[in-house]
Coordinates of N, CA and C in Angstrom, one line a residue:
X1 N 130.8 -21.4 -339.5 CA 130.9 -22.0 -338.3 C 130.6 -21.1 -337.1
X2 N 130.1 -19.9 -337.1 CA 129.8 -19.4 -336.3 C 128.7 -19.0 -335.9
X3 N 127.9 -19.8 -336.8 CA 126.7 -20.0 -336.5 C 126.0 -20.9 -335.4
X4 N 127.4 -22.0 -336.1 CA 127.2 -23.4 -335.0 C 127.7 -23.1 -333.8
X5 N 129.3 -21.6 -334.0 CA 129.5 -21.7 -332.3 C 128.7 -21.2 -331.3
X6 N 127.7 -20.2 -331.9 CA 126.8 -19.4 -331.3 C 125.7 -20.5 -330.6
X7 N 125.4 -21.3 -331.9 CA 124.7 -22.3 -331.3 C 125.0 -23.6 -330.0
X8 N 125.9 -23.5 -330.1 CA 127.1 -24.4 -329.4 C 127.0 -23.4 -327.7
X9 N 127.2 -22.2 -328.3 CA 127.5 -21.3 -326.7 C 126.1 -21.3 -326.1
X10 N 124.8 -21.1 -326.8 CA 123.5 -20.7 -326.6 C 123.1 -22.5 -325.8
X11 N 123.8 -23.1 -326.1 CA 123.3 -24.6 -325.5 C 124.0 -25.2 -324.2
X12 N 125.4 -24.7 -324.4 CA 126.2 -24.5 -323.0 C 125.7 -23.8 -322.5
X13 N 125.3 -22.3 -322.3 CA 124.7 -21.2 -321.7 C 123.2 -22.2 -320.8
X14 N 122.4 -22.6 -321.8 CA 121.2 -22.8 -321.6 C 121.5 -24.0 -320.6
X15 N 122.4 -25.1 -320.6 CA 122.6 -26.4 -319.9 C 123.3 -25.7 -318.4
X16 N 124.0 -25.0 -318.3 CA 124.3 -24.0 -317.0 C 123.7 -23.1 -316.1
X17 N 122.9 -22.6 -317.5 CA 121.3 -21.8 -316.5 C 120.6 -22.7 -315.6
X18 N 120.3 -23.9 -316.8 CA 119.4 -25.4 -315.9 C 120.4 -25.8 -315.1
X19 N 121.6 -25.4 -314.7 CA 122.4 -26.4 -313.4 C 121.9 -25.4 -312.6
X20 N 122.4 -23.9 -312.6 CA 122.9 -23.4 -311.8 C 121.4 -22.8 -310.9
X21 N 119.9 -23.1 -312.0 CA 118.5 -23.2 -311.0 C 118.7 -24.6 -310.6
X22 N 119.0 -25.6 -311.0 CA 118.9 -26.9 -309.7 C 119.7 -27.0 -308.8
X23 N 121.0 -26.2 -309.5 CA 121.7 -26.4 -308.0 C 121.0 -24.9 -306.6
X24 N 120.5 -24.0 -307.6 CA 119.8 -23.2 -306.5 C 118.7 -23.6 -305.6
X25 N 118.0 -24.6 -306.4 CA 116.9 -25.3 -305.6 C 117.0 -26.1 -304.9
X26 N 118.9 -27.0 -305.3 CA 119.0 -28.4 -304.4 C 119.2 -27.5 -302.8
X27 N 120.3 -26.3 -303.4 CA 121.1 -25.8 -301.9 C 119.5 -25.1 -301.1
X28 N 118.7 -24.7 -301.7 CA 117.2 -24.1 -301.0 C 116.9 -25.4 -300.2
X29 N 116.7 -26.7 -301.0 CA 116.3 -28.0 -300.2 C 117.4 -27.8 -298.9
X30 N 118.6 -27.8 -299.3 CA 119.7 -28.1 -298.5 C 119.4 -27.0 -296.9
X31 N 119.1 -26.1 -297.4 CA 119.2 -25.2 -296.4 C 117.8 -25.3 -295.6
X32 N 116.9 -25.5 -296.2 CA 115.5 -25.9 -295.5 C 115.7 -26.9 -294.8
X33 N 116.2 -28.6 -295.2 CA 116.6 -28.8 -294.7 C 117.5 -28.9 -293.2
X34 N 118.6 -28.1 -293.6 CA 119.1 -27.8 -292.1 C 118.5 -27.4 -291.2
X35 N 117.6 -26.3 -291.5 CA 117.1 -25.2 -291.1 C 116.0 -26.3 -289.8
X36 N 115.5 -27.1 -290.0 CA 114.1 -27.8 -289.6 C 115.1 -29.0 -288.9
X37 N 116.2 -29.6 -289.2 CA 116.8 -30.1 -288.1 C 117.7 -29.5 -286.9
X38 N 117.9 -28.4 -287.8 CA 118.5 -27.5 -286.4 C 117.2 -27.5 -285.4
X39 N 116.2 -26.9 -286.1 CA 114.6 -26.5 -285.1 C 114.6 -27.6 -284.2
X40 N 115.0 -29.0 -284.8 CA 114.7 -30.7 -284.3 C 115.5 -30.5 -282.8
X41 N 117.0 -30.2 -283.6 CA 117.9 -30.3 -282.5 C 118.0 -29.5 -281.2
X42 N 117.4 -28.2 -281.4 CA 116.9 -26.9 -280.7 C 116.3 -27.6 -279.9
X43 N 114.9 -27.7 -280.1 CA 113.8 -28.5 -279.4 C 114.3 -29.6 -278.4
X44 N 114.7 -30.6 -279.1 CA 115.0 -31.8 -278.4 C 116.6 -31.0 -277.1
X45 N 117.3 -30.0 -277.2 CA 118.4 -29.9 -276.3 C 117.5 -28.9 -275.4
X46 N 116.7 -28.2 -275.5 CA 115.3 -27.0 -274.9 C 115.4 -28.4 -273.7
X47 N 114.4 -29.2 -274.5 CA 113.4 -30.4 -273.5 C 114.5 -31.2 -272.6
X48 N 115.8 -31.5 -273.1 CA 116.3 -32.2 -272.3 C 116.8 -31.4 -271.1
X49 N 117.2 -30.2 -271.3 CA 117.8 -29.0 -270.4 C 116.6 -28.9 -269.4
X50 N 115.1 -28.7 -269.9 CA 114.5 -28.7 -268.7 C 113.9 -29.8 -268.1
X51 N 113.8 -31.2 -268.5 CA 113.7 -32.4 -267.8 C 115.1 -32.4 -266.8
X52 N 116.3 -32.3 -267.2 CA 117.2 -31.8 -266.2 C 117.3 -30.8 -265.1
X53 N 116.6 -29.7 -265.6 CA 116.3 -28.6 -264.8 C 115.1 -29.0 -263.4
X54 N 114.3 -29.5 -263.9 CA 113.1 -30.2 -263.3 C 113.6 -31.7 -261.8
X55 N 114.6 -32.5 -263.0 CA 115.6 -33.4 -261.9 C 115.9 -32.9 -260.9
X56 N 116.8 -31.7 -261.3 CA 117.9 -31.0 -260.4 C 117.0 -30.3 -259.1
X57 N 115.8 -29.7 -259.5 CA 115.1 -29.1 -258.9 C 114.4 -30.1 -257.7
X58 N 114.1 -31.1 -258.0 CA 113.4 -32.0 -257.6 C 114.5 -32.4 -256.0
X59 N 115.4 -32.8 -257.0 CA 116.7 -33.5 -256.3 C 116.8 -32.3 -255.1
X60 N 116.9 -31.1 -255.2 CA 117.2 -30.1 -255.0 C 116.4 -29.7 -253.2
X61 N 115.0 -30.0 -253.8 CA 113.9 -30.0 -253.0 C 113.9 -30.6 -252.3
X62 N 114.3 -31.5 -252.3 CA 114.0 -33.2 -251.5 C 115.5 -33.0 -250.4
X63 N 116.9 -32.4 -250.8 CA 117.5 -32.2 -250.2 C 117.8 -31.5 -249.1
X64 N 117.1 -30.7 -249.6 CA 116.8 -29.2 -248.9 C 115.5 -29.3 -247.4
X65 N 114.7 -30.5 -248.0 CA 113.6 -30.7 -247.2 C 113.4 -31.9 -246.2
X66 N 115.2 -32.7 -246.9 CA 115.5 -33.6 -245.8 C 116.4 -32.7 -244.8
X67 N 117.1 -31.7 -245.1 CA 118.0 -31.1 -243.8 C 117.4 -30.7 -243.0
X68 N 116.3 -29.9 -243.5 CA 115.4 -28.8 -242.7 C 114.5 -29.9 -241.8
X69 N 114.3 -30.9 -242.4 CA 113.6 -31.8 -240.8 C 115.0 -32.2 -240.0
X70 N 116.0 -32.4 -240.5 CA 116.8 -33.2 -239.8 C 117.0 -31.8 -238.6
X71 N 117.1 -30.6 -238.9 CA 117.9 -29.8 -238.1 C 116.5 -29.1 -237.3
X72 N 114.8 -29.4 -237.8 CA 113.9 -29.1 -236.6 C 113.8 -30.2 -236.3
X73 N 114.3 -31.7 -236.1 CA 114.7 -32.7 -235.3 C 115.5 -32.2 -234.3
X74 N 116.5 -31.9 -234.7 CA 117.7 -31.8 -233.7 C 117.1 -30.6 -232.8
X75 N 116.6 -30.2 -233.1 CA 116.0 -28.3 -232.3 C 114.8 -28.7 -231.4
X76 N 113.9 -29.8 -232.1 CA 112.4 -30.5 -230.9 C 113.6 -31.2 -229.9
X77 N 114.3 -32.1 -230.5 CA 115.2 -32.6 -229.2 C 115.9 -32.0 -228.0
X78 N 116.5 -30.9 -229.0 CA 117.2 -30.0 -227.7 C 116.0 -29.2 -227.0
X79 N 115.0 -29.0 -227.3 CA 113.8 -28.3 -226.6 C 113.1 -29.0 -225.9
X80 N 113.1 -30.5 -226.2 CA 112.4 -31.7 -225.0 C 113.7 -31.8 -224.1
X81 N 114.9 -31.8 -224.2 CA 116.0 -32.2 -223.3 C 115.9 -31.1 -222.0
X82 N 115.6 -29.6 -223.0 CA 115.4 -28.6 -222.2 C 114.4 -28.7 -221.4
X83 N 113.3 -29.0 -221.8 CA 111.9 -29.1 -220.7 C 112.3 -30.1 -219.7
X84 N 112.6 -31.1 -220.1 CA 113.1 -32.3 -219.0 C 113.5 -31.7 -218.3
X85 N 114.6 -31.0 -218.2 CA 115.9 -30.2 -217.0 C 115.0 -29.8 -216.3
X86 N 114.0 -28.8 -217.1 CA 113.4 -27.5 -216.1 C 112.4 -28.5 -215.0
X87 N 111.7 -29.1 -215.9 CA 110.6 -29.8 -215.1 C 111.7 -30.6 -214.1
X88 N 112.7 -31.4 -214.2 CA 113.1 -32.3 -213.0 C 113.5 -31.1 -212.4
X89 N 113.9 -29.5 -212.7 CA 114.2 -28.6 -211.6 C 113.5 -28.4 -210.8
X90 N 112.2 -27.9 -211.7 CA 111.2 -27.8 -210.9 C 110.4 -28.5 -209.5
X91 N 110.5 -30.0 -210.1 CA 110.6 -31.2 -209.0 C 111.1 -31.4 -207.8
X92 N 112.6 -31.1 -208.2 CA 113.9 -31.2 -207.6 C 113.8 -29.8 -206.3
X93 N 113.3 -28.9 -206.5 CA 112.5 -27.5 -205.6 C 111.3 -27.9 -205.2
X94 N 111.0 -28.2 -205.6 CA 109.1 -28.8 -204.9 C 109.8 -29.6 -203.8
X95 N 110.3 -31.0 -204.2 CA 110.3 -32.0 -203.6 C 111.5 -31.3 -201.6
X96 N 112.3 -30.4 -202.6 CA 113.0 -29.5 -201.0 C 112.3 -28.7 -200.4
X97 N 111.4 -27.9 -200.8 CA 110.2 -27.3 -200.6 C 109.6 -27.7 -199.3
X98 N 108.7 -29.0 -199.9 CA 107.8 -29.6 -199.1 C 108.7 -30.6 -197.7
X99 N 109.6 -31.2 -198.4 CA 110.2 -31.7 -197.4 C 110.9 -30.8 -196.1
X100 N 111.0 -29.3 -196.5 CA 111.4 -28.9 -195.4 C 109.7 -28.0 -194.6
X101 N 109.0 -27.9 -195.3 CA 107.7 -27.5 -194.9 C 107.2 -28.8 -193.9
X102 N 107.5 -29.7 -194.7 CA 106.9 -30.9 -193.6 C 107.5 -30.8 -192.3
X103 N 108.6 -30.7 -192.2 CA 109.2 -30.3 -190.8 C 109.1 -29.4 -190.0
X104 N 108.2 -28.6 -191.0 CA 108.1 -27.1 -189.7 C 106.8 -27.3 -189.2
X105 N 106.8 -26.0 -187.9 CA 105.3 -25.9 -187.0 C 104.2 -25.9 -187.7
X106 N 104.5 -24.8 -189.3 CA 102.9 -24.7 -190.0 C 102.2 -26.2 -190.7
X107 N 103.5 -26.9 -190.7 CA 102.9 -28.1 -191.4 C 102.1 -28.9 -190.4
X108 N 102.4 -29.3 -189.5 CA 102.1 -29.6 -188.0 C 100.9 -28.8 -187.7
X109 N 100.6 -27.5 -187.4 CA 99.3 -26.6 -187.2 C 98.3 -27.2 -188.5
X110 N 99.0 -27.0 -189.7 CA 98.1 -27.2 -190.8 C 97.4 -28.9 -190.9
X111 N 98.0 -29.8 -190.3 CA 97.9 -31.2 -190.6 C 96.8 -31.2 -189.3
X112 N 97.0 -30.8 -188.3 CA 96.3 -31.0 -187.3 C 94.9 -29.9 -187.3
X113 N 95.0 -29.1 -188.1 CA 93.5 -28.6 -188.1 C 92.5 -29.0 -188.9
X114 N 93.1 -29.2 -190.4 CA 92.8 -30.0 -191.3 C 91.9 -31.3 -190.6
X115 N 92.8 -32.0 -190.3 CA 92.3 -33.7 -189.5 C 91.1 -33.0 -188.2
X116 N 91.5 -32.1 -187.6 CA 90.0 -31.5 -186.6 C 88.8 -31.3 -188.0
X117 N 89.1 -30.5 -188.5 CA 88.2 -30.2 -189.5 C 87.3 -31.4 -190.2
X118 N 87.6 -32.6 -190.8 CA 87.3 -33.5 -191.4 C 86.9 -34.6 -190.6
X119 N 87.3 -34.5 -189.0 CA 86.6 -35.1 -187.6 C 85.3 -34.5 -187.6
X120 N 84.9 -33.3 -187.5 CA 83.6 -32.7 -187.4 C 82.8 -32.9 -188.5
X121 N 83.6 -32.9 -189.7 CA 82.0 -32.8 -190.9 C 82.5 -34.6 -190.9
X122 N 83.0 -35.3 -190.5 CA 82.5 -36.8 -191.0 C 82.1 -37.2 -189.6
X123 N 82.0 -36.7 -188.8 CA 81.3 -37.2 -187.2 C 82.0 -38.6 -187.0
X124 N 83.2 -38.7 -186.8 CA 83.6 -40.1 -187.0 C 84.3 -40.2 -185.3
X125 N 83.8 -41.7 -185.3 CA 83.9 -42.2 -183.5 C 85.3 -42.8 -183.5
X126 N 85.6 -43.8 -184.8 CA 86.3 -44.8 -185.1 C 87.3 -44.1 -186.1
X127 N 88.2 -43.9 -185.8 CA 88.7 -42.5 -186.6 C 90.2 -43.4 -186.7
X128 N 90.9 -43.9 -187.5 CA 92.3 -44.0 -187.4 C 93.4 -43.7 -188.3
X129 N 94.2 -43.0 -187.5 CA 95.1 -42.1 -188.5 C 96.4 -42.6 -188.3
X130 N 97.2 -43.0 -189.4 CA 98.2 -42.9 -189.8 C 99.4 -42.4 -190.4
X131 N 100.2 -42.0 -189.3 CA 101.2 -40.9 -189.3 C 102.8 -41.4 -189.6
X132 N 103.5 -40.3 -190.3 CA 104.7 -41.1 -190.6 C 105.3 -41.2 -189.6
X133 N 106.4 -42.1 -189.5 CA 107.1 -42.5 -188.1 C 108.5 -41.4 -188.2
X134 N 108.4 -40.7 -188.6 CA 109.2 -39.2 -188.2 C 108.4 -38.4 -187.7
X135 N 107.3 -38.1 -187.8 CA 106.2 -37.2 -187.5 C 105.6 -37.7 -186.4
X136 N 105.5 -39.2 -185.5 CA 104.7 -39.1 -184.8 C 105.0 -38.7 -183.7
X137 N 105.8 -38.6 -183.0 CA 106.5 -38.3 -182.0 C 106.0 -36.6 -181.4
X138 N 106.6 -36.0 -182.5 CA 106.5 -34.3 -182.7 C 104.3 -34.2 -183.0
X139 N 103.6 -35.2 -183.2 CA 102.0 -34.4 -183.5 C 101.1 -35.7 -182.8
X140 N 101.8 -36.7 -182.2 CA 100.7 -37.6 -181.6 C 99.9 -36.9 -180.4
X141 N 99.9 -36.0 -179.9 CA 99.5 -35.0 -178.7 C 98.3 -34.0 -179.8
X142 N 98.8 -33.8 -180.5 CA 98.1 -32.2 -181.3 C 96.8 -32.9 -181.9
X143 N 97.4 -34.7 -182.3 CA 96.1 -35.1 -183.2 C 94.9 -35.5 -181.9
X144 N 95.5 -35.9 -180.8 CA 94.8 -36.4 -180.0 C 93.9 -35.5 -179.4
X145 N 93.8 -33.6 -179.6 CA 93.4 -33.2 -179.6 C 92.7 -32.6 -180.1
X146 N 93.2 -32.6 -181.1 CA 92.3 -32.5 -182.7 C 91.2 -33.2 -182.9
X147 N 91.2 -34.4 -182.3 CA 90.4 -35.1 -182.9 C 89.2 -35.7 -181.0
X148 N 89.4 -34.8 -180.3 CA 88.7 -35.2 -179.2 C 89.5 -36.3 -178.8
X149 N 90.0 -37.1 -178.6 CA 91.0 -38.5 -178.4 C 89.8 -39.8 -178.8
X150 N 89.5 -38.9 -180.0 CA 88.7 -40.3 -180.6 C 89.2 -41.2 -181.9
X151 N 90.8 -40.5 -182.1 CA 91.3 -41.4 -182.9 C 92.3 -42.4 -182.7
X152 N 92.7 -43.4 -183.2 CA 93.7 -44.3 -183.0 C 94.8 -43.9 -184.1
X153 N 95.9 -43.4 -183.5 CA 97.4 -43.0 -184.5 C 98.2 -44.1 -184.4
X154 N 98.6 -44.7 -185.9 CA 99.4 -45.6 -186.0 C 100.7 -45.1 -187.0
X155 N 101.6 -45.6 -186.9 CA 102.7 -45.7 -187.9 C 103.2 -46.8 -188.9

């Protein structure tokens, strides 16, 4: 009988060898397997992370590029509000300016030499000038001179 056990052990031995290469080849499958859906999974969390990344960015941009007009809105505004001021200052000094120029002698000398002047180069006989009715009082004498008493001053 120890022929048969030998034989017996040699066929157990041999049916163990053949498990223990299929089970080395299933767990090789097994691990190849993982190995190539991990890669899957890898891949596909890579792509979604930067389709996200790309969103975020996007989103990001667009937020960033709606403030920045909002706040050189707000900055053209306050810089047109500013020019307004200056310019109606500016106005607002012209308009005192001239109104008190109009009241003085030079304006009066200047009005009345001016009107002599534009008497001689237009040779005019029929001459009628029209003066404001604050002014006429104070230059109806100067124009009537000015102009040879060839003009008619009305108000």
């Amino acid at each position: 009988m120890p022929q048969q056990d030998s034989k017996v052990t040699k066929f157990i031995a041999a049916i163990n060898n053949d498990a223990d290469m299929r089970m080395q080849e299933i767990q090789k499958e097994i691990d190849e397997f993982n190995k190539i859906e991990l890669q899957k999974a890898t891949d596909e969390a890579i792509d979604e992370a930067k389709a996200k990344y790309q969103r975020d960015k996007a989103r990001l941009k667009s937020k960033v590029s709606v403030e920045y007009s909002e706040k050189e809105m707000e900055k053209r505004r306050a810089l047109i509000k500013k020019r307004n001021e200056i310019t109606l200052s500016v106005f607002d000094d012209a308009l005192k300016q001239l109104s008190k120029y109009t009241l003085s002698d030079d304006y009066t000398k200047w009005m009345t030499d001016n009107i002599a002047k534009s008497c001689r180069i237009l040779n005019a006989d029929d001459l009628k000038l029209i003066v404001n009715k604050r002014d006429y009082d104070k230059i109806k004498n100067e124009l009537l001179k000015a102009t040879d008493n060839k003009a008619k001053i009305e108000t």
